[in-house]
């Protein structure tokens, strides 16, 4: 009995446990369905976000399918277990982009000379490789810039300011260059000082030849650095201005020759000295604004040129630098020089054979040897000079003032000359005509001479230190038609012997009283005068 009762109790207990288990399962399923239904209607945004995150975590098989408009099957969400919290899925973090490795920038390319744009009219020497440091040789860059400028009418070759260009002997030449080229000089050009650059010697350093309408302008400087040339001059061989013979110191200690320089002190420069700036065979030439200084020989020369204009130019070299003429004219006509300052060791302006229609005004001269016509007729040559006007000039501390000088034995003539309104300060020999000029130790006497006629001096005023007037004319060809008016020259005793006016074979007219009196001038014309042949007469 006890055993059956125990078996019965166990069966009842088992049935109760099964019933409880079935009830709990059914209740859990209902709760799950009710929760899913509520989430579907009340948490659409949350489920959409979870679906979107689920979809974004899966990579589509191909680009086309990812953009298909066909509906996709719904993904079933497993019900959470009872009592287990629903954890939100963490957002997917995009991996950071790989760090960009910064590579060092490539080195800049080496600067190359910039060639001007096609059609340009300006050609800067820096664009052609010039350094402008005063030590590098910039000759080739100047030649290249000129070659380009030469091809373009009215072009400009630029030498910029704040640079020093070392340039050897160079020729800017035509005749195939275009017209009206401008050489714009605002920097400094310096000459080489080594003997190798000059070879056996050249007559010029910078030359412009056979051009039409060439202009040199700017505020720049041409420096010939001529000290080395001056120091090695041989005083026994070098020509000396002959009119020094007229100047005698009070102590009579005249040195016929200065001390000979010691050869070991010389730098071996050639005996032929170059002119700093030369123009040859050119038409319509203008030089303005620039400074030319310390030339080995002449500073500015015009040879075989027509229509020359020089103004606002400065020439500067020491008063004892030998043969350093300021402006030298030869075989050149139709010239105007004005508003310039000329300081040098020889003639401020030298007018040589073949010159006509020359007008000089408003020029400051000194130190130097004054303004001269000549010397003419050397080695029995023919010289023709006509229509020369020099006026409104100031001279100070010069050897001569206004001068005409010719050699014995020459032929030709000087005529139609006017010297007017010349102001002098301590000039040794203010008015000179010398037809016995000789820069050698000895010159033989000759009867032929370059004739001098039609020379007028007016308003020549100031002070002198040796002799006011020196007229030394040829016996065979006396000076004729020499006229003086408004001459007022007062002596200033310095360290020289002083002399009265001197005249020899000089004929003309005193239009007003002079100070001092120039009684030696012969009034009228000579009884007879030499006659040149037709070949020797200037047309």
Short mmCIF file of C-alpha atoms in Angstrom, two decimals:
data_model
loop_
_atom_site.label_atom_id
_atom_site.label_comp_id
_atom_site.label_asym_id
_atom_site.label_seq_id
_atom_site.Cartn_x
_atom_site.Cartn_y
_atom_site.Cartn_z
CA UNK A 1 0.00 0.00 0.00
CA UNK A 2 2.74 2.37 0.88
CA UNK A 3 4.52 1.67 -2.38
CA UNK A 4 1.50 2.44 -4.55
CA UNK A 5 0.79 5.58 -2.67
CA UNK A 6 4.39 6.78 -3.22
CA UNK A 7 4.23 5.99 -6.92
CA UNK A 8 0.98 7.91 -7.24
CA UNK A 9 2.43 10.96 -5.53
CA UNK A 10 5.44 10.97 -7.84
CA UNK A 11 3.18 10.83 -10.91
CA UNK A 12 1.05 13.72 -9.67
CA UNK A 13 4.20 15.75 -8.95
CA UNK A 14 5.58 15.05 -12.45
CA UNK A 15 2.30 16.15 -14.07
CA UNK A 16 2.29 19.37 -12.04
CA UNK A 17 5.87 20.13 -13.12
CA UNK A 18 5.00 19.49 -16.79
CA UNK A 19 1.94 21.74 -16.52
CA UNK A 20 3.97 24.52 -14.91
CA UNK A 21 6.64 24.22 -17.58
CA UNK A 22 4.09 24.39 -20.44
CA UNK A 23 2.43 27.41 -18.84
CA UNK A 24 5.71 29.28 -18.44
CA UNK A 25 6.69 28.65 -22.07
CA UNK A 26 3.32 29.85 -23.31
CA UNK A 27 3.51 32.97 -21.18
CA UNK A 28 7.03 33.79 -22.39
CA UNK A 29 5.98 33.44 -26.06
CA UNK A 30 3.06 35.81 -25.57
CA UNK A 31 5.27 38.38 -23.89
CA UNK A 32 7.76 38.15 -26.73
CA UNK A 33 5.10 38.61 -29.39
CA UNK A 34 3.59 41.54 -27.55
CA UNK A 35 7.00 43.20 -27.16
CA UNK A 36 7.84 42.73 -30.86
CA UNK A 37 4.48 44.18 -31.88
CA UNK A 38 5.04 47.25 -29.66
CA UNK A 39 8.53 47.79 -30.97
CA UNK A 40 7.31 47.57 -34.54
CA UNK A 41 4.71 50.31 -34.05
CA UNK A 42 6.43 52.52 -31.50
CA UNK A 43 10.15 52.22 -32.28
CA UNK A 44 10.24 52.32 -36.07
CA UNK A 45 13.05 54.89 -36.03
CA UNK A 46 15.12 52.77 -33.67
CA UNK A 47 14.64 49.59 -35.72
CA UNK A 48 15.35 51.50 -38.94
CA UNK A 49 18.57 52.76 -37.42
CA UNK A 50 19.52 49.25 -36.30
CA UNK A 51 18.66 47.88 -39.75
CA UNK A 52 20.67 50.59 -41.42
CA UNK A 53 23.65 49.85 -39.19
CA UNK A 54 23.24 46.13 -39.90
CA UNK A 55 23.10 46.72 -43.65
CA UNK A 56 26.04 49.12 -43.63
CA UNK A 57 28.16 46.50 -41.97
CA UNK A 58 27.70 44.14 -44.91
CA UNK A 59 29.51 44.81 -48.17
CA UNK A 60 27.33 44.35 -51.26
CA UNK A 61 28.49 41.84 -53.79
CA UNK A 62 28.67 44.35 -56.66
CA UNK A 63 28.07 48.04 -57.40
CA UNK A 64 24.99 47.30 -59.56
CA UNK A 65 23.16 45.29 -56.94
CA UNK A 66 23.74 47.86 -54.27
CA UNK A 67 21.60 50.30 -56.28
CA UNK A 68 18.82 47.75 -57.20
CA UNK A 69 15.21 48.91 -56.61
CA UNK A 70 13.98 45.34 -55.81
CA UNK A 71 12.69 44.81 -52.25
CA UNK A 72 14.98 42.97 -49.97
CA UNK A 73 13.82 40.25 -47.49
CA UNK A 74 13.20 41.39 -43.90
CA UNK A 75 15.78 40.32 -41.43
CA UNK A 76 14.37 38.52 -38.40
CA UNK A 77 15.32 39.81 -35.00
CA UNK A 78 15.87 37.18 -32.36
CA UNK A 79 13.92 37.84 -29.20
CA UNK A 80 16.03 38.76 -26.27
CA UNK A 81 16.20 36.44 -23.42
CA UNK A 82 14.10 37.25 -20.39
CA UNK A 83 15.91 39.46 -17.99
CA UNK A 84 18.68 40.24 -20.52
CA UNK A 85 18.98 43.98 -21.32
CA UNK A 86 18.96 44.99 -24.92
CA UNK A 87 22.32 46.64 -25.59
CA UNK A 88 22.54 49.18 -28.40
CA UNK A 89 25.03 48.37 -31.07
CA UNK A 90 28.03 50.71 -31.00
CA UNK A 91 28.42 52.94 -34.07
CA UNK A 92 31.01 51.82 -36.50
CA UNK A 93 34.09 53.98 -36.39
CA UNK A 94 35.71 54.69 -39.72
CA UNK A 95 39.42 53.92 -39.58
CA UNK A 96 41.57 57.08 -39.70
CA UNK A 97 43.15 57.82 -43.07
CA UNK A 98 46.76 56.83 -43.34
CA UNK A 99 49.07 59.72 -42.41
CA UNK A 100 50.35 61.66 -45.40
CA UNK A 101 54.08 61.69 -45.56
CA UNK A 102 55.28 65.22 -46.28
CA UNK A 103 57.96 65.05 -48.89
CA UNK A 104 60.52 67.87 -49.03
CA UNK A 105 59.84 70.27 -51.91
CA UNK A 106 62.10 69.81 -54.92
CA UNK A 107 65.03 72.27 -55.06
CA UNK A 108 64.33 75.35 -57.18
CA UNK A 109 65.88 75.27 -60.63
CA UNK A 110 69.01 77.28 -61.19
CA UNK A 111 68.13 80.74 -62.58
CA UNK A 112 68.94 81.07 -66.23
CA UNK A 113 69.36 84.30 -68.16
CA UNK A 114 65.91 85.51 -69.13
CA UNK A 115 65.61 86.26 -72.79
CA UNK A 116 63.29 89.17 -73.57
CA UNK A 117 59.85 88.32 -74.84
CA UNK A 118 59.39 88.35 -78.55
CA UNK A 119 58.49 91.84 -79.64
CA UNK A 120 60.14 93.47 -76.61
CA UNK A 121 61.91 96.77 -77.12
CA UNK A 122 63.92 96.70 -73.87
CA UNK A 123 67.03 94.59 -73.43
CA UNK A 124 68.49 94.53 -69.92
CA UNK A 125 72.09 93.29 -69.71
CA UNK A 126 71.18 91.33 -66.55
CA UNK A 127 68.82 89.22 -68.66
CA UNK A 128 71.78 88.22 -70.83
CA UNK A 129 73.94 86.99 -67.97
CA UNK A 130 75.68 90.13 -66.72
CA UNK A 131 76.68 89.89 -63.04
CA UNK A 132 77.26 93.54 -62.24
CA UNK A 133 79.57 92.76 -59.31
CA UNK A 134 82.52 94.77 -60.59
CA UNK A 135 84.73 91.68 -60.80
CA UNK A 136 83.11 89.31 -63.30
CA UNK A 137 83.73 90.06 -66.97
CA UNK A 138 80.39 91.21 -68.39
CA UNK A 139 81.65 91.93 -71.91
CA UNK A 140 79.84 88.98 -73.53
CA UNK A 141 76.55 89.88 -71.84
CA UNK A 142 76.81 93.43 -73.21
CA UNK A 143 77.56 92.07 -76.68
CA UNK A 144 74.56 89.72 -76.53
CA UNK A 145 72.21 92.45 -75.33
CA UNK A 146 73.40 94.74 -78.12
CA UNK A 147 72.95 92.01 -80.73
CA UNK A 148 69.27 91.77 -79.74
CA UNK A 149 68.69 95.51 -79.42
CA UNK A 150 70.36 96.08 -82.78
CA UNK A 151 67.56 94.19 -84.55
CA UNK A 152 64.72 96.31 -83.18
CA UNK A 153 64.03 99.89 -84.20
CA UNK A 154 63.81 102.37 -81.31
CA UNK A 155 64.91 99.67 -78.86
CA UNK A 156 66.50 100.35 -75.47
CA UNK A 157 69.54 98.58 -74.06
CA UNK A 158 69.38 98.91 -70.27
CA UNK A 159 72.35 99.12 -67.93
CA UNK A 160 70.49 99.23 -64.59
CA UNK A 161 71.47 101.29 -61.53
CA UNK A 162 73.17 99.93 -58.41
CA UNK A 163 75.43 97.59 -60.41
CA UNK A 164 79.08 97.85 -61.45
CA UNK A 165 79.83 96.17 -64.77
CA UNK A 166 83.38 95.23 -65.70
CA UNK A 167 83.55 95.48 -69.49
CA UNK A 168 86.57 95.05 -71.73
CA UNK A 169 87.14 96.74 -75.10
CA UNK A 170 83.82 96.56 -76.96
CA UNK A 171 82.32 97.89 -80.19
CA UNK A 172 78.58 98.46 -80.62
CA UNK A 173 78.55 98.60 -84.36
CA UNK A 174 76.23 98.91 -87.32
CA UNK A 175 75.75 99.51 -90.15
CA UNK A 176 72.97 96.91 -90.20
CA UNK A 177 71.40 97.93 -86.89
CA UNK A 178 67.99 99.53 -86.81
CA UNK A 179 67.71 103.27 -86.18
CA UNK A 180 67.08 105.23 -82.98
CA UNK A 181 68.55 102.83 -80.43
CA UNK A 182 68.82 104.10 -76.84
CA UNK A 183 71.71 103.04 -74.59
CA UNK A 184 70.18 103.65 -71.14
CA UNK A 185 73.11 103.93 -68.77
CA UNK A 186 72.17 104.19 -65.08
CA UNK A 187 74.74 101.83 -63.58
CA UNK A 188 78.52 102.04 -63.68
CA UNK A 189 80.81 100.60 -66.36
CA UNK A 190 84.46 100.16 -65.39
CA UNK A 191 87.47 99.32 -67.55
CA UNK A 192 89.83 96.41 -66.86
CA UNK A 193 93.16 97.35 -65.35
CA UNK A 194 95.18 94.34 -66.46
CA UNK A 195 97.43 94.62 -69.51
CA UNK A 196 96.16 91.33 -71.01
CA UNK A 197 92.76 92.89 -71.76
CA UNK A 198 94.36 95.51 -74.00
CA UNK A 199 96.81 93.43 -76.00
CA UNK A 200 99.37 95.69 -77.65
CA UNK A 201 97.12 98.69 -77.23
CA UNK A 202 93.83 100.02 -78.60
CA UNK A 203 92.68 103.50 -79.58
CA UNK A 204 89.30 103.12 -77.88
CA UNK A 205 87.59 101.27 -75.05
CA UNK A 206 83.85 101.66 -75.77
CA UNK A 207 82.95 102.42 -79.38
CA UNK A 208 79.73 103.06 -81.30
CA UNK A 209 80.17 102.92 -85.06
CA UNK A 210 78.08 103.50 -88.18
CA UNK A 211 74.77 104.03 -86.44
CA UNK A 212 71.81 106.27 -87.15
CA UNK A 213 69.94 107.88 -84.30
CA UNK A 214 72.00 106.55 -81.37
CA UNK A 215 71.38 108.01 -77.89
CA UNK A 216 73.46 107.47 -74.75
CA UNK A 217 71.51 108.73 -71.75
CA UNK A 218 71.01 108.21 -68.03
CA UNK A 219 72.64 108.98 -64.71
CA UNK A 220 75.34 106.34 -64.96
CA UNK A 221 79.13 106.47 -64.98
CA UNK A 222 81.82 105.32 -67.39
CA UNK A 223 85.06 104.95 -65.44
CA UNK A 224 88.23 104.39 -67.47
CA UNK A 225 90.35 103.77 -64.34
CA UNK A 226 93.27 105.44 -66.10
CA UNK A 227 95.61 105.90 -63.14
CA UNK A 228 97.75 102.96 -64.19
CA UNK A 229 98.19 104.45 -67.64
CA UNK A 230 99.05 107.95 -66.42
CA UNK A 231 101.71 106.74 -63.99
CA UNK A 232 103.73 104.95 -66.63
CA UNK A 233 103.91 107.76 -69.19
CA UNK A 234 107.44 108.35 -70.43
CA UNK A 235 107.89 112.11 -70.14
CA UNK A 236 110.73 112.07 -72.65
CA UNK A 237 108.57 110.64 -75.43
CA UNK A 238 105.06 111.74 -74.61
CA UNK A 239 103.85 114.90 -76.39
CA UNK A 240 103.58 117.88 -74.06
CA UNK A 241 101.39 120.93 -74.67
CA UNK A 242 103.74 123.37 -76.37
CA UNK A 243 102.23 126.44 -74.73
CA UNK A 244 103.79 125.39 -71.43
CA UNK A 245 106.88 127.14 -72.78
CA UNK A 246 105.09 130.44 -72.21
CA UNK A 247 104.68 129.80 -68.50
CA UNK A 248 107.79 130.54 -66.42
CA UNK A 249 107.75 130.23 -62.63
CA UNK A 250 109.12 133.12 -60.63
CA UNK A 251 112.05 131.04 -59.35
CA UNK A 252 112.92 130.06 -62.96
CA UNK A 253 113.13 126.41 -61.86
CA UNK A 254 111.47 125.01 -64.94
CA UNK A 255 111.97 121.28 -65.33
CA UNK A 256 112.31 120.38 -68.96
CA UNK A 257 111.34 116.84 -68.11
CA UNK A 258 109.62 115.50 -64.99
CA UNK A 259 111.34 112.64 -63.16
CA UNK A 260 111.35 109.41 -65.08
CA UNK A 261 109.13 106.80 -63.41
CA UNK A 262 110.88 103.67 -62.28
CA UNK A 263 110.03 100.79 -64.61
CA UNK A 264 109.50 98.33 -61.77
CA UNK A 265 106.73 100.54 -60.45
CA UNK A 266 104.81 100.35 -63.71
CA UNK A 267 102.16 97.78 -64.44
CA UNK A 268 103.15 97.11 -68.05
CA UNK A 269 100.14 98.76 -69.73
CA UNK A 270 100.50 99.29 -73.49
CA UNK A 271 101.97 102.58 -74.68
CA UNK A 272 98.87 103.23 -76.82
CA UNK A 273 96.17 104.60 -74.53
CA UNK A 274 92.47 104.21 -75.32
CA UNK A 275 89.75 106.85 -75.52
CA UNK A 276 86.96 105.99 -73.07
CA UNK A 277 83.93 106.56 -75.34
CA UNK A 278 84.15 107.02 -79.10
CA UNK A 279 81.57 107.53 -81.85
CA UNK A 280 82.58 106.92 -85.43
CA UNK A 281 80.75 107.37 -88.73
CA UNK A 282 77.36 107.92 -87.08
CA UNK A 283 74.45 110.27 -87.76
CA UNK A 284 72.18 111.93 -85.20
CA UNK A 285 74.13 111.17 -82.03
CA UNK A 286 73.01 112.29 -78.55
CA UNK A 287 74.94 111.96 -75.30
CA UNK A 288 73.23 113.29 -72.18
CA UNK A 289 73.20 112.94 -68.43
CA UNK A 290 76.13 110.57 -67.99
CA UNK A 291 79.51 111.00 -66.28
CA UNK A 292 82.78 109.95 -67.92
CA UNK A 293 85.76 109.89 -65.60
CA UNK A 294 89.42 108.91 -65.36
CA UNK A 295 89.91 108.01 -69.00
CA UNK A 296 93.39 106.78 -69.94
CA UNK A 297 93.31 109.36 -72.74
CA UNK A 298 90.46 111.36 -74.29
CA UNK A 299 87.10 110.97 -72.52
CA UNK A 300 84.55 111.49 -75.31
CA UNK A 301 85.41 111.55 -79.02
CA UNK A 302 83.36 112.08 -82.18
CA UNK A 303 84.99 111.14 -85.47
CA UNK A 304 83.28 111.44 -88.88
CA UNK A 305 79.89 112.11 -87.33
CA UNK A 306 77.02 114.39 -88.34
CA UNK A 307 74.37 115.97 -86.08
CA UNK A 308 75.85 115.60 -82.62
CA UNK A 309 74.19 116.79 -79.41
CA UNK A 310 75.97 116.70 -76.05
CA UNK A 311 74.35 118.20 -72.97
CA UNK A 312 74.24 117.77 -69.20
CA UNK A 313 77.40 115.66 -69.34
CA UNK A 314 80.13 115.57 -66.70
CA UNK A 315 83.78 114.82 -67.49
CA UNK A 316 86.09 114.35 -64.53
CA UNK A 317 89.78 113.52 -64.25
CA UNK A 318 92.70 115.15 -62.41
CA UNK A 319 94.22 118.32 -63.80
CA UNK A 320 97.61 116.61 -64.14
CA UNK A 321 96.35 113.52 -66.02
CA UNK A 322 98.18 113.69 -69.37
CA UNK A 323 96.33 114.16 -72.67
CA UNK A 324 92.90 113.49 -71.19
CA UNK A 325 90.82 115.80 -73.38
CA UNK A 326 87.21 116.18 -72.27
CA UNK A 327 85.41 116.24 -75.65
CA UNK A 328 87.31 115.76 -78.90
CA UNK A 329 85.76 116.55 -82.30
CA UNK A 330 87.31 115.45 -85.59
CA UNK A 331 85.81 115.48 -89.10
CA UNK A 332 82.45 116.14 -87.46
CA UNK A 333 79.88 118.79 -88.32
CA UNK A 334 76.60 120.19 -87.00
CA UNK A 335 77.52 119.89 -83.33
CA UNK A 336 75.93 121.40 -80.22
CA UNK A 337 77.51 121.10 -76.78
CA UNK A 338 75.88 122.81 -73.82
CA UNK A 339 75.13 122.71 -70.10
CA UNK A 340 78.06 120.47 -69.21
CA UNK A 341 80.93 120.44 -66.71
CA UNK A 342 84.34 119.43 -68.01
CA UNK A 343 87.37 118.89 -65.75
CA UNK A 344 90.42 117.12 -67.16
CA UNK A 345 94.16 117.23 -67.80
CA UNK A 346 94.06 118.64 -71.35
CA UNK A 347 91.62 120.59 -73.52
CA UNK A 348 88.10 120.69 -72.12
CA UNK A 349 86.94 120.75 -75.75
CA UNK A 350 89.26 120.09 -78.66
CA UNK A 351 88.06 120.95 -82.19
CA UNK A 352 90.18 119.29 -84.86
CA UNK A 353 90.35 119.27 -88.63
CA UNK A 354 87.22 118.68 -90.68
CA UNK A 355 84.87 120.31 -88.15
CA UNK A 356 82.24 122.90 -89.06
CA UNK A 357 79.03 124.32 -87.61
CA UNK A 358 80.02 123.74 -83.99
CA UNK A 359 78.11 125.62 -81.26
CA UNK A 360 79.31 125.45 -77.65
CA UNK A 361 77.52 127.32 -74.86
CA UNK A 362 76.92 127.22 -71.10
CA UNK A 363 79.90 125.04 -70.31
CA UNK A 364 82.05 125.00 -67.16
CA UNK A 365 85.70 124.24 -67.88
CA UNK A 366 88.48 123.59 -65.38
CA UNK A 367 90.89 122.31 -64.53
CA UNK A 368 92.24 121.73 -68.02
CA UNK A 369 93.72 123.56 -71.00
CA UNK A 370 90.65 125.52 -72.00
CA UNK A 371 88.74 125.27 -75.29
CA UNK A 372 90.98 124.84 -78.32
CA UNK A 373 90.78 124.71 -82.07
CA UNK A 374 93.66 122.44 -83.12
CA UNK A 375 96.30 121.51 -83.17
CA UNK A 376 96.03 121.58 -86.99
CA UNK A 377 98.35 120.88 -89.93
CA UNK A 378 100.73 118.44 -88.25
CA UNK A 379 103.12 116.67 -90.65
CA UNK A 380 102.22 119.12 -93.45
CA UNK A 381 98.60 117.98 -93.59
CA UNK A 382 95.58 119.96 -94.74
CA UNK A 383 93.17 121.22 -92.09
CA UNK A 384 89.79 122.88 -92.57
CA UNK A 385 87.74 124.32 -89.69
CA UNK A 386 84.88 126.81 -90.06
CA UNK A 387 81.85 128.34 -88.39
CA UNK A 388 82.73 127.76 -84.73
CA UNK A 389 80.89 129.54 -81.88
CA UNK A 390 81.91 129.33 -78.22
CA UNK A 391 79.91 131.50 -75.84
CA UNK A 392 78.64 131.77 -72.27
CA UNK A 393 81.50 129.71 -70.86
CA UNK A 394 83.06 129.79 -67.38
CA UNK A 395 86.73 128.81 -67.01
CA UNK A 396 88.69 128.49 -63.80
CA UNK A 397 92.30 127.48 -63.13
CA UNK A 398 92.97 126.48 -66.72
CA UNK A 399 96.21 126.81 -68.65
CA UNK A 400 94.63 128.61 -71.60
CA UNK A 401 91.20 130.10 -72.16
CA UNK A 402 90.20 130.18 -75.84
CA UNK A 403 92.94 129.06 -78.21
CA UNK A 404 93.79 128.34 -81.86
CA UNK A 405 96.94 126.28 -82.44
CA UNK A 406 98.49 125.16 -85.76
CA UNK A 407 101.73 123.54 -86.88
CA UNK A 408 104.22 125.01 -89.30
CA UNK A 409 104.08 123.37 -92.72
CA UNK A 410 100.36 122.65 -92.77
CA UNK A 411 97.81 123.98 -95.25
CA UNK A 412 94.13 124.84 -95.16
CA UNK A 413 92.34 127.40 -93.01
CA UNK A 414 90.48 128.29 -89.83
CA UNK A 415 87.78 130.89 -90.40
CA UNK A 416 84.48 132.14 -89.05
CA UNK A 417 85.20 131.79 -85.31
CA UNK A 418 83.41 133.59 -82.46
CA UNK A 419 84.45 133.54 -78.80
CA UNK A 420 81.86 135.46 -76.77
CA UNK A 421 81.02 136.08 -73.12
CA UNK A 422 83.81 134.04 -71.59
CA UNK A 423 84.28 134.44 -67.82
CA UNK A 424 87.79 133.60 -66.59
CA UNK A 425 89.20 133.03 -63.11
CA UNK A 426 93.00 132.74 -62.68
CA UNK A 427 93.59 131.51 -66.20
CA UNK A 428 97.25 131.59 -67.22
CA UNK A 429 96.83 132.49 -70.91
CA UNK A 430 93.27 133.64 -71.66
CA UNK A 431 93.53 134.41 -75.43
CA UNK A 432 95.96 132.50 -77.67
CA UNK A 433 96.67 132.10 -81.40
CA UNK A 434 99.83 130.03 -81.91
CA UNK A 435 100.86 129.16 -85.46
CA UNK A 436 104.20 127.77 -84.26
CA UNK A 437 102.75 124.96 -82.19
CA UNK A 438 105.16 122.07 -81.58
CA UNK A 439 104.82 119.31 -78.99
CA UNK A 440 108.30 117.91 -79.71
CA UNK A 441 111.56 119.13 -78.34
CA UNK A 442 112.46 120.67 -81.73
CA UNK A 443 110.48 121.52 -84.88
CA UNK A 444 112.04 122.94 -88.05
CA UNK A 445 110.87 126.24 -89.45
CA UNK A 446 108.57 126.05 -92.47
CA UNK A 447 106.94 128.76 -94.55
CA UNK A 448 103.58 127.12 -95.20
CA UNK A 449 100.88 127.39 -92.53
CA UNK A 450 97.19 126.85 -91.88
CA UNK A 451 95.65 130.28 -92.48
CA UNK A 452 93.70 131.93 -89.64
CA UNK A 453 91.10 134.55 -90.58
CA UNK A 454 87.84 135.97 -89.32
CA UNK A 455 88.24 135.40 -85.57
CA UNK A 456 86.19 137.55 -83.15
CA UNK A 457 86.73 137.91 -79.40
CA UNK A 458 84.03 139.74 -77.45
CA UNK A 459 83.26 140.09 -73.77
CA UNK A 460 86.25 138.13 -72.56
CA UNK A 461 86.50 139.08 -68.87
CA UNK A 462 88.21 137.89 -65.72
CA UNK A 463 91.69 137.36 -64.28
CA UNK A 464 94.93 135.99 -65.67
CA UNK A 465 98.18 134.85 -64.04
CA UNK A 466 100.79 134.94 -66.87
CA UNK A 467 99.85 136.79 -70.08
CA UNK A 468 96.47 138.16 -71.21
CA UNK A 469 96.93 137.81 -74.98
CA UNK A 470 99.39 135.82 -77.07
CA UNK A 471 99.10 136.14 -80.88
CA UNK A 472 101.98 134.37 -82.68
CA UNK A 473 101.11 134.20 -86.39
CA UNK A 474 102.98 132.99 -89.44
CA UNK A 475 105.29 135.27 -91.42
CA UNK A 476 104.00 133.82 -94.69
CA UNK A 477 100.34 133.55 -93.67
CA UNK A 478 99.61 136.25 -91.08
CA UNK A 479 96.39 136.15 -89.08
CA UNK A 480 93.82 138.49 -90.61
CA UNK A 481 90.46 139.95 -89.62
CA UNK A 482 91.01 139.46 -85.89
CA UNK A 483 88.50 141.59 -83.96
CA UNK A 484 88.42 142.38 -80.25
CA UNK A 485 85.79 144.13 -78.13
CA UNK A 486 84.85 144.13 -74.47
CA UNK A 487 88.16 142.61 -73.36
CA UNK A 488 88.71 143.11 -69.61
CA UNK A 489 91.50 140.99 -68.18
CA UNK A 490 93.12 141.81 -64.86
CA UNK A 491 96.33 140.31 -63.52
CA UNK A 492 96.57 138.13 -60.43
CA UNK A 493 100.14 137.62 -59.22
CA UNK A 494 100.69 134.00 -58.31
CA UNK A 495 103.93 132.03 -58.76
CA UNK A 496 104.62 132.96 -62.40
CA UNK A 497 106.37 135.73 -64.28
CA UNK A 498 103.81 138.04 -65.83
CA UNK A 499 103.94 139.54 -69.32
CA UNK A 500 102.24 142.16 -71.42
CA UNK A 501 100.09 141.27 -74.44
CA UNK A 502 102.10 139.87 -77.35
CA UNK A 503 101.29 140.07 -81.09
CA UNK A 504 103.23 138.92 -84.13
CA UNK A 505 101.90 139.29 -87.68
CA UNK A 506 98.36 139.74 -86.42
CA UNK A 507 95.98 142.06 -88.26
CA UNK A 508 92.49 143.15 -87.38
CA UNK A 509 90.42 145.69 -85.50
CA UNK A 510 89.90 146.91 -81.94
CA UNK A 511 86.19 147.67 -81.69
CA UNK A 512 86.46 149.06 -78.14
CA UNK A 513 89.15 149.86 -75.62
CA UNK A 514 90.67 146.81 -73.99
CA UNK A 515 92.04 146.12 -70.53
CA UNK A 516 94.97 145.89 -70.70
CA UNK A 517 95.56 147.83 -73.93
CA UNK A 518 96.39 145.52 -76.82
CA UNK A 519 98.46 147.97 -78.79
CA UNK A 520 100.38 145.27 -80.63
CA UNK A 521 97.42 144.37 -82.87
CA UNK A 522 98.01 145.80 -86.36
CA UNK A 523 94.97 147.57 -87.69
CA UNK A 524 93.85 146.65 -91.21
CA UNK A 525 95.26 143.97 -93.47
CA UNK A 526 98.80 142.92 -94.38
CA UNK A 527 100.40 144.36 -97.50
CA UNK A 528 100.77 140.87 -98.87
CA UNK A 529 99.82 137.45 -97.74
CA UNK A 530 100.68 133.92 -98.73
CA UNK A 531 98.48 132.21 -101.28
CA UNK A 532 97.48 128.58 -101.10
CA UNK A 533 97.06 126.53 -104.21
CA UNK A 534 93.58 125.44 -105.23
CA UNK A 535 94.32 122.02 -103.76
CA UNK A 536 95.13 123.57 -100.39
CA UNK A 537 92.06 125.82 -100.19
CA UNK A 538 89.17 124.67 -98.01
CA UNK A 539 85.83 124.61 -99.79
#
